[in-house]
mmCIF file of C-alpha atoms in Angstrom:
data_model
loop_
_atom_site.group_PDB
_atom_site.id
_atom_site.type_symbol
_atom_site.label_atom_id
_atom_site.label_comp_id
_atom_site.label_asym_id
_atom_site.label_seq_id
_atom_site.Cartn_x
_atom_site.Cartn_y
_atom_site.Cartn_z
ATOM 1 C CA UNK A 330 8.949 81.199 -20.952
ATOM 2 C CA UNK A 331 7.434 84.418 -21.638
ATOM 3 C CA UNK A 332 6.177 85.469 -25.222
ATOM 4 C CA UNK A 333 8.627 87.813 -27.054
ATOM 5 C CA UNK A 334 6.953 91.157 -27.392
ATOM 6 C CA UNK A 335 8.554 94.487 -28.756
ATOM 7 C CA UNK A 336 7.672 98.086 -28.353
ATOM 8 C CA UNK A 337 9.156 99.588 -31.201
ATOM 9 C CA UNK A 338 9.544 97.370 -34.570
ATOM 10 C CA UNK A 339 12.956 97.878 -36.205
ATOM 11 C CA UNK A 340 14.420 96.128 -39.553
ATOM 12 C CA UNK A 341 14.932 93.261 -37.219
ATOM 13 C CA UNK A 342 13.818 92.305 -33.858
ATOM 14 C CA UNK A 343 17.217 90.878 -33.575
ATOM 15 C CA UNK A 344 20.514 90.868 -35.572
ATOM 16 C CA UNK A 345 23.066 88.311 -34.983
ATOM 17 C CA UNK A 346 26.977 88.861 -36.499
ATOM 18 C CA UNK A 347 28.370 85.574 -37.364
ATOM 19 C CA UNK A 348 27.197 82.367 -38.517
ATOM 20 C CA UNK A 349 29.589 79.887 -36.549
ATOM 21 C CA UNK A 350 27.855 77.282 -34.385
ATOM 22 C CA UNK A 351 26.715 79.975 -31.856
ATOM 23 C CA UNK A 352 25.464 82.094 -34.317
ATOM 24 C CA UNK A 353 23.260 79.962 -36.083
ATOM 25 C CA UNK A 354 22.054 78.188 -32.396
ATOM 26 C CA UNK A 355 20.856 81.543 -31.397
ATOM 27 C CA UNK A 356 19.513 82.583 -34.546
ATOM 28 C CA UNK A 357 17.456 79.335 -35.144
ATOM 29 C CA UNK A 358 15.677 79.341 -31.746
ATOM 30 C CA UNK A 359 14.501 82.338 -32.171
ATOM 31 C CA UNK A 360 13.053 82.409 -35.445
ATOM 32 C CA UNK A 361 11.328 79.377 -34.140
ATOM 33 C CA UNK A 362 9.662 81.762 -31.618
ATOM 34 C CA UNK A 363 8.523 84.109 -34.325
ATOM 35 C CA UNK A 364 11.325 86.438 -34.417
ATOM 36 C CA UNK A 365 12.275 88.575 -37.341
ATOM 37 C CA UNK A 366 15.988 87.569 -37.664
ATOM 38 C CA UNK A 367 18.900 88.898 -39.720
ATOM 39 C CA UNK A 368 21.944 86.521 -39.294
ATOM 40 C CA UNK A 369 25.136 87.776 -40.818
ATOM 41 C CA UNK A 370 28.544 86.278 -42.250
ATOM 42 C CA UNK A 371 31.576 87.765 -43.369
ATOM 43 C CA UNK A 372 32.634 84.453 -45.304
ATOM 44 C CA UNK A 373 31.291 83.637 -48.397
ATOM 45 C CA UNK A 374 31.014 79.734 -47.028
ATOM 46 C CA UNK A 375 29.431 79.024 -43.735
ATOM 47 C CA UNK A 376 31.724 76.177 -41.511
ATOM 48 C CA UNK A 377 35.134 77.328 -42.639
ATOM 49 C CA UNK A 378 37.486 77.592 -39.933
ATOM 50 C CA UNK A 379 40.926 75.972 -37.871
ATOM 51 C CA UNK A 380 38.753 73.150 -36.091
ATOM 52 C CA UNK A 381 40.081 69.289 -35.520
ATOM 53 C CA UNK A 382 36.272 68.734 -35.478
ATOM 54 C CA UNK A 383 36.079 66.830 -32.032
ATOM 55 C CA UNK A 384 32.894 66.587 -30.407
ATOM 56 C CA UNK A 385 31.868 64.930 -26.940
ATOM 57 C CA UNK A 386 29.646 61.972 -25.829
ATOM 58 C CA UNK A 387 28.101 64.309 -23.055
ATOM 59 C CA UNK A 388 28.247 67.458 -25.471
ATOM 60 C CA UNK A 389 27.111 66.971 -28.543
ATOM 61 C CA UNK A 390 27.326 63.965 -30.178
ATOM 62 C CA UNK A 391 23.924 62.429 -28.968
ATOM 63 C CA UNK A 392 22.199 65.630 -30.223
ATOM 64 C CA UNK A 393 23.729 65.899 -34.103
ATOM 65 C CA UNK A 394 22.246 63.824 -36.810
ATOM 66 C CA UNK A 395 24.156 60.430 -36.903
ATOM 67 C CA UNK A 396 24.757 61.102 -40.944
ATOM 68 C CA UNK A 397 27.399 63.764 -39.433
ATOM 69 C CA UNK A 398 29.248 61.495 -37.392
ATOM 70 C CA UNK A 399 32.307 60.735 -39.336
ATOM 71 C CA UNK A 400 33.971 58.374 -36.909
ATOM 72 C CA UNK A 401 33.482 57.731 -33.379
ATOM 73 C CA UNK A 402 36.428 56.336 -30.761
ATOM 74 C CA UNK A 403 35.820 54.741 -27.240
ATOM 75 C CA UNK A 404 39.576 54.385 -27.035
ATOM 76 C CA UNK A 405 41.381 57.425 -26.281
ATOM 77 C CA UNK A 406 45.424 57.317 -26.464
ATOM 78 C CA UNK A 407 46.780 59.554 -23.954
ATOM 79 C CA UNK A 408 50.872 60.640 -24.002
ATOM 80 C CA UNK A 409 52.506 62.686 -22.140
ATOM 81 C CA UNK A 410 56.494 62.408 -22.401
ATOM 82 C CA UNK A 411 56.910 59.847 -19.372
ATOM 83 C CA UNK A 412 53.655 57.662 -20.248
ATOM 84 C CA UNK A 413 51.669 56.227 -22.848
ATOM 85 C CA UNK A 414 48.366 54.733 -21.926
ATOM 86 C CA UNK A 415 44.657 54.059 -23.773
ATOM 87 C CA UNK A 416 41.111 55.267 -22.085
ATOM 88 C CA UNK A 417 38.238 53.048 -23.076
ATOM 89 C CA UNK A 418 34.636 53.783 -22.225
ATOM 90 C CA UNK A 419 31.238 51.972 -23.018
ATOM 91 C CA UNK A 420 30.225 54.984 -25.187
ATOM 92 C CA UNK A 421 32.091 56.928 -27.822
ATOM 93 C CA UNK A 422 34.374 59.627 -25.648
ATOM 94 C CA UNK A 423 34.622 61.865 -28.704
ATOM 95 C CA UNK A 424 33.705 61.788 -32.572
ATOM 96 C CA UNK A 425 34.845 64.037 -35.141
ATOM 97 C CA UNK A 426 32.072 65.598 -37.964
ATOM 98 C CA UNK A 427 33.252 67.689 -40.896
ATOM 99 C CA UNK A 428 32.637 71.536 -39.192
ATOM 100 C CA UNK A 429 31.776 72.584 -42.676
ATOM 101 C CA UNK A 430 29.373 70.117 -43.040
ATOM 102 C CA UNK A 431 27.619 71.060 -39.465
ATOM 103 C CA UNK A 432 27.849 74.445 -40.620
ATOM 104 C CA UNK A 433 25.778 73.795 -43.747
ATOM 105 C CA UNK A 434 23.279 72.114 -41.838
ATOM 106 C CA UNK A 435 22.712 74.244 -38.815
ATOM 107 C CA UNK A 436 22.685 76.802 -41.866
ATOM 108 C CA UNK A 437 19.725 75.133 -43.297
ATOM 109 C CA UNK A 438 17.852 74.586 -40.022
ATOM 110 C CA UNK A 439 18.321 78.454 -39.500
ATOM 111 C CA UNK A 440 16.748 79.136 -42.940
ATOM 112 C CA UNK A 441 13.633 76.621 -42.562
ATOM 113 C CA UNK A 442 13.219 78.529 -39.016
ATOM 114 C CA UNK A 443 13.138 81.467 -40.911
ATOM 115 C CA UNK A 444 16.191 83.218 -40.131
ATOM 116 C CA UNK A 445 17.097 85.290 -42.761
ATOM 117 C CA UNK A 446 21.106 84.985 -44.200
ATOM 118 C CA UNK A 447 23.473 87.092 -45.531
ATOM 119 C CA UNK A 448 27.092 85.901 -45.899
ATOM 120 C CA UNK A 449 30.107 87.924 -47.985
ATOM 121 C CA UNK A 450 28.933 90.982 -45.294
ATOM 122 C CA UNK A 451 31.360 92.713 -43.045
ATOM 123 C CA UNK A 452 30.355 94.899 -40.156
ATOM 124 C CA UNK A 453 31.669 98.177 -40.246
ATOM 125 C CA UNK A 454 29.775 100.625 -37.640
ATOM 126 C CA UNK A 455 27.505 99.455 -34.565
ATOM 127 C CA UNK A 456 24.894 102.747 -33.357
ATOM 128 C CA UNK A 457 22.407 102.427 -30.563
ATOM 129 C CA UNK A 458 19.637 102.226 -33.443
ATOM 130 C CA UNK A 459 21.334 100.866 -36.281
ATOM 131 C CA UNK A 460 24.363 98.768 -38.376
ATOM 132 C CA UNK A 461 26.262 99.338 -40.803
ATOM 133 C CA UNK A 462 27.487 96.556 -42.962
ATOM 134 C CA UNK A 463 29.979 95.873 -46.460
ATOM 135 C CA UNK A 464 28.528 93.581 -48.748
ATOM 136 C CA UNK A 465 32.000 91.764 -50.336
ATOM 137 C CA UNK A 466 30.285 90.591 -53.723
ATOM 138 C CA UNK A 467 29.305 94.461 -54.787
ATOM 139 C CA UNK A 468 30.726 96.947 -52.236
ATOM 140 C CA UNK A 469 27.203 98.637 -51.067
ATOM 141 C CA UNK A 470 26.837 99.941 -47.733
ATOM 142 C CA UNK A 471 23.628 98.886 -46.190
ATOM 143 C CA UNK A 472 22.303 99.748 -42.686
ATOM 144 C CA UNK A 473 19.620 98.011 -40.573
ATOM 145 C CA UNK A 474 18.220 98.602 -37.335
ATOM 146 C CA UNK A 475 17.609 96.356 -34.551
ATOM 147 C CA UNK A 476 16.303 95.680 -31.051
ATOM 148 C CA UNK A 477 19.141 93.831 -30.048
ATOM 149 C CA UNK A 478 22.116 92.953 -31.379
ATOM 150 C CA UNK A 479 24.560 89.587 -30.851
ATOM 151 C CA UNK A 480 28.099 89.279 -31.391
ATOM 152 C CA UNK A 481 28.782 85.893 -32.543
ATOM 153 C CA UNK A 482 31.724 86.734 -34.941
ATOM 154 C CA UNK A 483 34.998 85.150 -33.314
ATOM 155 C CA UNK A 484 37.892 85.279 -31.612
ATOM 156 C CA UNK A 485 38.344 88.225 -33.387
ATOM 157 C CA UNK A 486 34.741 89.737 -33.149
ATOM 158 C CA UNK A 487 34.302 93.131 -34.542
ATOM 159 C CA UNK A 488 31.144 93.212 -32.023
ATOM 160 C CA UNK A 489 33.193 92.845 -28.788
ATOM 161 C CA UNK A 490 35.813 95.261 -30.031
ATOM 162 C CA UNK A 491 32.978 97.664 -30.723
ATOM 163 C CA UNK A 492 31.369 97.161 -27.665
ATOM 164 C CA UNK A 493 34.712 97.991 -25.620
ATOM 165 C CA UNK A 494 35.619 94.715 -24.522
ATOM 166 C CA UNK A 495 39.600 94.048 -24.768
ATOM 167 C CA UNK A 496 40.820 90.327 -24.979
ATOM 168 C CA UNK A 497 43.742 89.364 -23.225
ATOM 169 C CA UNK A 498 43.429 85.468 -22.849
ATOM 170 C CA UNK A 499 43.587 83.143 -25.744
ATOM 171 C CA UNK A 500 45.116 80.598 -27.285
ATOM 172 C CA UNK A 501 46.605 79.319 -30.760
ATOM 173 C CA UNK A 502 45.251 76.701 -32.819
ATOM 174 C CA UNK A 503 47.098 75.012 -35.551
ATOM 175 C CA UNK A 504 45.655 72.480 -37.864
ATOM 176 C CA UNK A 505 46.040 70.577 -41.045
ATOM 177 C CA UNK A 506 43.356 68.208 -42.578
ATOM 178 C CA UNK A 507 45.580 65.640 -44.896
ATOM 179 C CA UNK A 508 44.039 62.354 -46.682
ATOM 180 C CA UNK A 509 45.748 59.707 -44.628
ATOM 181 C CA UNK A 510 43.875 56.497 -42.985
ATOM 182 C CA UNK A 511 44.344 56.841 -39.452
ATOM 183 C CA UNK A 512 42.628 54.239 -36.732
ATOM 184 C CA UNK A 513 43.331 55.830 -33.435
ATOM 185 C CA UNK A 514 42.205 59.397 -31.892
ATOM 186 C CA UNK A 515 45.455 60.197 -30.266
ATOM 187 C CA UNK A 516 46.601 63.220 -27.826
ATOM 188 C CA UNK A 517 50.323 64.180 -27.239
ATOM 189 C CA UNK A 518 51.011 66.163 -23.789
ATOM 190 C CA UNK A 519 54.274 65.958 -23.958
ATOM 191 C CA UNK A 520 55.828 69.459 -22.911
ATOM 192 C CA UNK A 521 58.680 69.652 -25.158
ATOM 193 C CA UNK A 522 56.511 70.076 -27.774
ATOM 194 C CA UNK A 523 53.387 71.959 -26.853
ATOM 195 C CA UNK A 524 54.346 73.482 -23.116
ATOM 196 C CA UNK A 525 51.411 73.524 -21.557
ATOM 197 C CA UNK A 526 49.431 72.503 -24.550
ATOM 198 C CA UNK A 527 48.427 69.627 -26.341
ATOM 199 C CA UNK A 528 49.156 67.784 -29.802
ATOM 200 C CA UNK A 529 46.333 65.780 -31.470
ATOM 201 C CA UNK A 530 45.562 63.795 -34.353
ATOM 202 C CA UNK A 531 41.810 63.355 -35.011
ATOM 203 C CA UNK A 532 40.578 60.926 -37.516
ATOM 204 C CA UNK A 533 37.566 61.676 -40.017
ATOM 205 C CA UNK A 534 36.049 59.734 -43.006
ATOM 206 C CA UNK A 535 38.324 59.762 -44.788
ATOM 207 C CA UNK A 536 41.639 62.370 -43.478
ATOM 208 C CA UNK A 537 42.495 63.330 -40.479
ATOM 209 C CA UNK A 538 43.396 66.390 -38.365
ATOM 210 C CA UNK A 539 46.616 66.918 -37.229
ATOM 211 C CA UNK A 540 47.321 70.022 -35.017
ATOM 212 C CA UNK A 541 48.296 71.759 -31.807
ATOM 213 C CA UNK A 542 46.889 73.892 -29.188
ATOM 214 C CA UNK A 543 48.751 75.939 -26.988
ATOM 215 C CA UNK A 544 46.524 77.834 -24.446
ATOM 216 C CA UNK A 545 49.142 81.185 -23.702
ATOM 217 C CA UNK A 546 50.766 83.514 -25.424
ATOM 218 C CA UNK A 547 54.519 82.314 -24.907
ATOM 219 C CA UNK A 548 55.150 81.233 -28.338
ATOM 220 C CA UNK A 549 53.728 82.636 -31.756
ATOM 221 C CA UNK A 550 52.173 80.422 -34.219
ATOM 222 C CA UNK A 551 55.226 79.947 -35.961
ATOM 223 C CA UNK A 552 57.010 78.985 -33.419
ATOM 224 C CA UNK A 553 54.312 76.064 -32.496
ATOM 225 C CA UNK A 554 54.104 74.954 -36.415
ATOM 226 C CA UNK A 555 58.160 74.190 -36.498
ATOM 227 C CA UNK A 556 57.307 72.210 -33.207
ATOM 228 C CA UNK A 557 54.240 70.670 -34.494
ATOM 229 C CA UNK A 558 55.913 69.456 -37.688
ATOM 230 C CA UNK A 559 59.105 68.091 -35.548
ATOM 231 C CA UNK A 560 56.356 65.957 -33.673
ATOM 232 C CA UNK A 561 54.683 65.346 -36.842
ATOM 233 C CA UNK A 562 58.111 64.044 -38.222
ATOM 234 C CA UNK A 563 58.846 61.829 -35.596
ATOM 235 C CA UNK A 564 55.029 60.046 -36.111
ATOM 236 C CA UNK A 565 56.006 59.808 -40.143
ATOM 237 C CA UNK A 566 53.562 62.504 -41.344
ATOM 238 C CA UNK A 567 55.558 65.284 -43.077
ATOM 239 C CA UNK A 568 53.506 68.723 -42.796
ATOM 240 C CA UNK A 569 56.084 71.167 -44.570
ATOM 241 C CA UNK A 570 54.429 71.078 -47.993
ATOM 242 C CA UNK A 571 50.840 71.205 -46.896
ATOM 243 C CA UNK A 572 48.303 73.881 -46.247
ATOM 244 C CA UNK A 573 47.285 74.466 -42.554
ATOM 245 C CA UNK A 574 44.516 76.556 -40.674
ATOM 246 C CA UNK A 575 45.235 78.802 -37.498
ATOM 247 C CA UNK A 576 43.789 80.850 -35.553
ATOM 248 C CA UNK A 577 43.336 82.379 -31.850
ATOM 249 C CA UNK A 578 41.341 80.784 -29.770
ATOM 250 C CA UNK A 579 39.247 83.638 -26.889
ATOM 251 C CA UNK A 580 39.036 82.446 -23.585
ATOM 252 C CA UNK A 581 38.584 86.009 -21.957
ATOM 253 C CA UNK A 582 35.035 85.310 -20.948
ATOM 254 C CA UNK A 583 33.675 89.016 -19.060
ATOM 255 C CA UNK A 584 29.881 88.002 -19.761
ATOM 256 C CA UNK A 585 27.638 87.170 -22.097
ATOM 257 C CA UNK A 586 24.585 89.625 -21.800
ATOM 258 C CA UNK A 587 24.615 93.447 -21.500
ATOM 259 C CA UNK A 588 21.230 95.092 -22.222
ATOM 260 C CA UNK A 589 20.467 94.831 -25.431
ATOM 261 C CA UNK A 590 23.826 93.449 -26.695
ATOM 262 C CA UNK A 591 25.335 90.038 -26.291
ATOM 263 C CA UNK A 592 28.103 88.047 -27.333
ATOM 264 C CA UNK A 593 28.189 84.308 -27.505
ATOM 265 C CA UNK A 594 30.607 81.618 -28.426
ATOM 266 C CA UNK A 595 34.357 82.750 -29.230
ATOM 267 C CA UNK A 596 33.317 86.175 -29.257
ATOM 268 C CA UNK A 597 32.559 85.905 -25.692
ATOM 269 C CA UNK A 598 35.255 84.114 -25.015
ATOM 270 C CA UNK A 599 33.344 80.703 -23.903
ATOM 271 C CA UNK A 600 35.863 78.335 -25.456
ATOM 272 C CA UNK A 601 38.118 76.024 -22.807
ATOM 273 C CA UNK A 602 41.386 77.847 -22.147
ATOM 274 C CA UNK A 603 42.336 74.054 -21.060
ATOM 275 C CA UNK A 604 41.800 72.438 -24.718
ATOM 276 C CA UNK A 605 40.178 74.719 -26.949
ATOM 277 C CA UNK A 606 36.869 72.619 -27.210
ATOM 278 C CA UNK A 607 34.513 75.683 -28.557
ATOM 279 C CA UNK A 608 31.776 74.079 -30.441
ATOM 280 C CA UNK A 609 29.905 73.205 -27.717
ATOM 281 C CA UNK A 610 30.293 75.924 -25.442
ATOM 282 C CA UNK A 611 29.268 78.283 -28.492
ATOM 283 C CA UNK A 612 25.640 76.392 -29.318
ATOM 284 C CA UNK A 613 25.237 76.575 -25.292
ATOM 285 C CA UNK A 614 26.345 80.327 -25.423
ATOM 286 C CA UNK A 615 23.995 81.001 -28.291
ATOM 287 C CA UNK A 616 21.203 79.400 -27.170
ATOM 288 C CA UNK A 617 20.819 81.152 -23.835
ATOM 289 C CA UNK A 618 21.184 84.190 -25.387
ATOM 290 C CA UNK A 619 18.281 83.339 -27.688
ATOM 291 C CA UNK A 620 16.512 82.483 -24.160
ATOM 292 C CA UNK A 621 17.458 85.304 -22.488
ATOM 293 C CA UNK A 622 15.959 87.811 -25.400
ATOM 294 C CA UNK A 623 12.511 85.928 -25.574
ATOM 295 C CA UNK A 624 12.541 86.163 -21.594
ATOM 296 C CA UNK A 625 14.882 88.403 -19.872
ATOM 297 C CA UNK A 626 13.741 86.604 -16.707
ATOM 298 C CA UNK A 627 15.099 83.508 -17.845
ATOM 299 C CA UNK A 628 17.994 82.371 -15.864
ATOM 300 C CA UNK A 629 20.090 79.351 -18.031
ATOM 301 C CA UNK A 630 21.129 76.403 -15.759
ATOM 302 C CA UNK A 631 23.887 75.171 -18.811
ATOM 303 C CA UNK A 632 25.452 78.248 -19.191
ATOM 304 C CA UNK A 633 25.997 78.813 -15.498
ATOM 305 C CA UNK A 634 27.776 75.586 -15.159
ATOM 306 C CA UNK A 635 29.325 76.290 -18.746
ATOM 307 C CA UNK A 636 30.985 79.584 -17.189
ATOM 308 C CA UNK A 637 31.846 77.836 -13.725
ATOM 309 C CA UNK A 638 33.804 75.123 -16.264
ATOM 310 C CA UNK A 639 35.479 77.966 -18.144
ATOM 311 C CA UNK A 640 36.586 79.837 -15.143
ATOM 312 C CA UNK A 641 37.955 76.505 -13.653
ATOM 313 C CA UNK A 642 39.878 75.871 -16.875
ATOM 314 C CA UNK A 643 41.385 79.270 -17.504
ATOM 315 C CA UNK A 644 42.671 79.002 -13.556
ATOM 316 C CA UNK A 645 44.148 75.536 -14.217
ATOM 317 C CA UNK A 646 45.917 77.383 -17.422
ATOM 318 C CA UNK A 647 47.350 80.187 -15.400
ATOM 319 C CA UNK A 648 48.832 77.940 -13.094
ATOM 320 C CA UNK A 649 50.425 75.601 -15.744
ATOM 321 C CA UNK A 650 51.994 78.476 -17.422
ATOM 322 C CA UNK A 651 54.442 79.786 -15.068
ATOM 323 C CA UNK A 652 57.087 77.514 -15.819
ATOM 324 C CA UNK A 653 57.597 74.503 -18.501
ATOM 325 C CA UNK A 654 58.758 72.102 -15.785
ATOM 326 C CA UNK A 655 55.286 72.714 -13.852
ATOM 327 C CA UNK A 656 53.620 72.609 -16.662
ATOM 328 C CA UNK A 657 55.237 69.119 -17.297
ATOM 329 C CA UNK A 658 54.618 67.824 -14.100
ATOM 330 C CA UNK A 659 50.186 68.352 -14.264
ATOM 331 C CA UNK A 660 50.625 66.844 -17.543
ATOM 332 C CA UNK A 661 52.247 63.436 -16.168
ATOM 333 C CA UNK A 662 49.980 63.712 -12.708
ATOM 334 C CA UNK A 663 46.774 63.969 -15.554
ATOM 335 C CA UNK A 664 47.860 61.700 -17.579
ATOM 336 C CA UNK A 665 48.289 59.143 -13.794
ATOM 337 C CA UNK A 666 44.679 60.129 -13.098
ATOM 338 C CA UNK A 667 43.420 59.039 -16.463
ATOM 339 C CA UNK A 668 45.629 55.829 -16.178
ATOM 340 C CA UNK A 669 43.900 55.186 -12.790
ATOM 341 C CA UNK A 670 40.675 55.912 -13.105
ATOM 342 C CA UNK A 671 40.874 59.249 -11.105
ATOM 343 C CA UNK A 672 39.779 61.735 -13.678
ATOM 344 C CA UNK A 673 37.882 61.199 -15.847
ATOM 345 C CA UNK A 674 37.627 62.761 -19.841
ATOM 346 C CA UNK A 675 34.397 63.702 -18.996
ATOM 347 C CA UNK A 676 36.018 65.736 -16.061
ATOM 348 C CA UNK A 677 38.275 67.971 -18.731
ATOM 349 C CA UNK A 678 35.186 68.776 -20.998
ATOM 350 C CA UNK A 679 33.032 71.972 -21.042
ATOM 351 C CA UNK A 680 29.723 69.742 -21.022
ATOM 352 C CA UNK A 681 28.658 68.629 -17.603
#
């Protein structure tokens, strides 16, 4: 890789707007290559957001520090609402880590890098030479110019909005963390519930998340919390006096790099319209934008198969949304595959 060089010095070399997974992946690698690096956050707490905190054997879970690992499960339990069935493996299919707590530490990596942080601070206006930002805390407008400029803020970024980019595929997510002891990592397919969606209940140290994911736009999130509680009910867990998280989940992926702007993660739509898995695909996202800034030669191999996996999974969507009954019947033949050996989890993650 080619060493970063700029004609013009700025504020920053770089600014990057949002300090989720992707954020903090692009921001780290390149302060490591010795770029000035202003990373931004609208939330006073890095980590916070609607996540059941699932990570995968061939994603991520051999490359996070082991003292994040909450709990690990070689056994996945699989219904669907003609089957029930358990997927084993040799290694851990998925693990679940506290996504505050892998914020905070991809936070501090970013800051030994030296990535400089500002969180409580809103964009507001995007120029061809400068930003605008909010701070929350005191209410002063600040502006700082950049080189270039990444959109890591969301499903909702302000950053793709600015740059013209409408979103019309996404998803809901609904989740509650509740202190319960739970043993199994379980998924519920069953299409009276969740259409063409999924139920889940992920265990951690010492809760678990419990939550939904519907990948269309058939049903509000209100609609999906009455069903998710009614399957909730008929487990024994009653949801109606707790606190959940939601939010919308971007799967409207139109690219990732345009001159000197890019958006990675959520923001640019990289999350699986199939099951919402966006942790992964965000670091991925983030990091070959990082590449593709210190050398815009540099052509990424995981975010080319990344995209080919997104594109596959946002076609299998569209198909099982047409109708409940089709969607029911891809969720028993998946559910036969897994039984038999013919597909594989590995085959339904964004990893490769």
């Amino acid at each position: 890789m080619s060493s970063f060089r700029l004609s013009h010095k700025k504020d920053f070399d770089v600014i990057v707007v949002g300090a989720g997974p992707g954020g903090l992946a692009c921001a780290t690698r390149l302060a490591r290559s010795g770029v000035d690096v202003l990373l931004l956050e609208r939330n006073k707490r890095i980590g916070v957001k609607a996540c059941a905190g699932g990570i995968t054997w061939s994603g991520l879970i051999q490359s996070v520090p082991e003292t994040l690992i909450e709990r690990s499960f070689p056994q996945q339990y699989v219904t669907s609402r003609l089957q029930n069935i358990c997927v084993s493996a040799a290694q851990p299919i998925i693990a679940t880590v506290s996504r505050e707590k892998l914020g905070h530490f991809m936070a501090e990596q970013a800051r030994k890098a030296g990535v400089t942080l500002q969180t409580s601070t809103s964009l507001k206006l995007i120029s061809p030479e400068k930003i605008t930002v909010t701070c929350h805390n005191t209410g002063e407008v600040s502006s700082f110019s950049y080189n270039y400029l990444v959109g890591a803020d969301g499903s909702s970024s302000t950053v793709r909005r600015l740059l013209g980019f409408a979103t019309s595929a996404f998803g809901i997510g609904i989740t509650y963390q509740i202190s319960r002891k739970h043993d199994k990592m379980e998924w519920d397919l069953d299409s009276r519930f969740f259409d063409n969606g999924y139920g889940w209940i992920f265990p951690h140290a010492d809760s678990i998340s419990i939550g939904a994911y519907l990948p269309q736009k058939s049903r509000n999130a209100v609609q999906l919390q009455k069903r998710l509680h009614h399957w909730a009910a008929a487990k024994g867990i009653t949801l109606s006096a707790k606190s959940c998280s939601a939010g919308l989940i971007n799967y409207d992926f139109q690219g990732y790099c345009f001159g000197r702007y890019f958006l990675v993660g959520d923001a640019a739509g990289c999350a699986s319209a199939l099951t919402g898995e966006g942790i992964y695909p965000a670091i991925i996202s983030g990091e070959a934008a990082a590449d593709k800034i210190l050398d815009p030669q540099h052509e990424s191999e995981k975010i080319k198969q990344l995209i080919r996996r997104q594109r596959r999974f946002r076609a299998m969507v569209n198909i099982t949304s047409k109708n409940n009954l089709l969607a029911q019947f891809l969720a028993e033949t998946g559910v036969l595959g897994l039984r038999t050996g013919i597909l594989t989890f590995k085959m339904l993650e964004m990893s490769s």
